[in-house]
Amino acid sequence: MSLRAFRCGCNVIAYEKDNRKYGMVCAWATMVDYDHIGMLIGSQSVTGRNLKIGDIVGVSALAEGQTDISLKLGETHSDECDKFEGIETINMNGSIVIKDAKVEMLCEVRKVEKLTGSDDVFVVMQVLSSRHNKRKEFLSLEKVYPED
């Protein structure tokens, strides 16, 4: 297996749909198979509420040095502003990935499952293609929110 998709930390799911860009940072991401990943997305997320099975999305595991991107994408909701203004992205088939991330993935949404007793959803995606930047390290939550 060559895909090393995540480290629990700063992972971005992003896409464009109906002339609006959606994106959010998700700490709860994992590989669930050799070519499938999963992300737990909170019910408050406009990005999550607009995901549908079959959507093509970009998933980026951010690299060290991309703390500002992580913070900016977590500030507001996608229906309030263009969260990607000033961020270098690569757009393909409606997907958006963050340029120079540790891992850049093009994915297809396969399952959106509401969790029992919660409004949060677990999204399963098939990785269609990926690029792994071996010269970079994953951005960890500890780098974004250092302990005082």
Coordinates of C-alpha atoms in Angstrom, one line a residue, residues 58-129:
G58 CA -10.8 17.4 -3.2
V59 CA -9.2 16.3 0.0
S60 CA -5.9 17.9 1.2
A61 CA -3.9 16.8 4.2
L62 CA -2.2 20.1 5.0
A63 CA 1.6 20.4 5.3
E64 CA 3.6 22.2 8.0
G65 CA 3.7 25.9 7.0
Q66 CA 0.0 25.9 6.0
T67 CA -1.3 26.9 9.5
D68 CA -2.8 30.2 8.1
I69 CA -4.8 28.2 5.5
S70 CA -6.1 25.9 8.3
L71 CA -7.2 28.8 10.4
K72 CA -8.8 30.7 7.5
L73 CA -10.8 27.8 6.3
G74 CA -12.1 27.2 9.9
E75 CA -13.1 30.8 10.5
T76 CA -16.5 31.0 8.8
H77 CA -19.1 29.0 6.8
S78 CA -18.9 28.5 3.1
D79 CA -22.2 30.3 2.5
E80 CA -20.9 33.5 4.2
C81 CA -17.9 34.3 2.0
D82 CA -15.3 32.8 -0.5
K83 CA -13.1 31.0 2.0
F84 CA -10.5 30.3 -0.7
E85 CA -9.8 34.0 -1.6
G86 CA -6.0 34.4 -1.4
I87 CA -5.3 30.6 -1.1
E88 CA -3.6 28.8 -4.0
T89 CA -5.7 25.9 -5.1
I90 CA -5.9 23.4 -7.9
N91 CA -9.4 22.9 -9.3
M92 CA -10.4 19.8 -11.3
N93 CA -13.8 18.5 -12.2
G94 CA -15.5 20.5 -9.4
S95 CA -12.9 19.4 -6.8
I96 CA -10.6 21.8 -5.0
V97 CA -7.3 20.8 -3.5
I98 CA -4.9 23.1 -1.6
K99 CA -1.7 23.6 -3.6
D100 CA 1.5 22.2 -1.9
A101 CA -0.4 20.2 0.7
K102 CA 1.3 17.1 2.1
V103 CA -1.3 15.0 0.3
E104 CA -3.7 16.1 -2.5
M105 CA -6.5 13.7 -3.3
L106 CA -9.3 13.7 -5.9
C107 CA -12.2 11.7 -4.4
E108 CA -15.7 10.6 -5.2
V109 CA -18.3 10.6 -2.3
R110 CA -19.6 7.0 -1.9
K111 CA -21.6 7.2 1.3
V112 CA -22.9 9.9 3.6
E113 CA -24.2 8.3 6.8
K114 CA -25.8 10.2 9.7
L115 CA -24.5 8.9 13.0
T116 CA -27.0 7.3 15.4
G117 CA -28.0 9.8 18.1
S118 CA -26.2 12.7 16.4
D119 CA -26.7 15.1 13.4
D120 CA -23.1 14.6 12.4
V121 CA -22.3 12.6 9.3
F122 CA -19.5 10.1 8.4
V123 CA -18.5 10.6 4.7
V124 CA -16.8 7.7 2.9
M125 CA -15.0 8.6 -0.3
Q126 CA -13.1 6.6 -2.9
V127 CA -9.7 8.0 -3.7
L128 CA -9.5 8.4 -7.5
S129 CA -6.0 9.9 -7.6

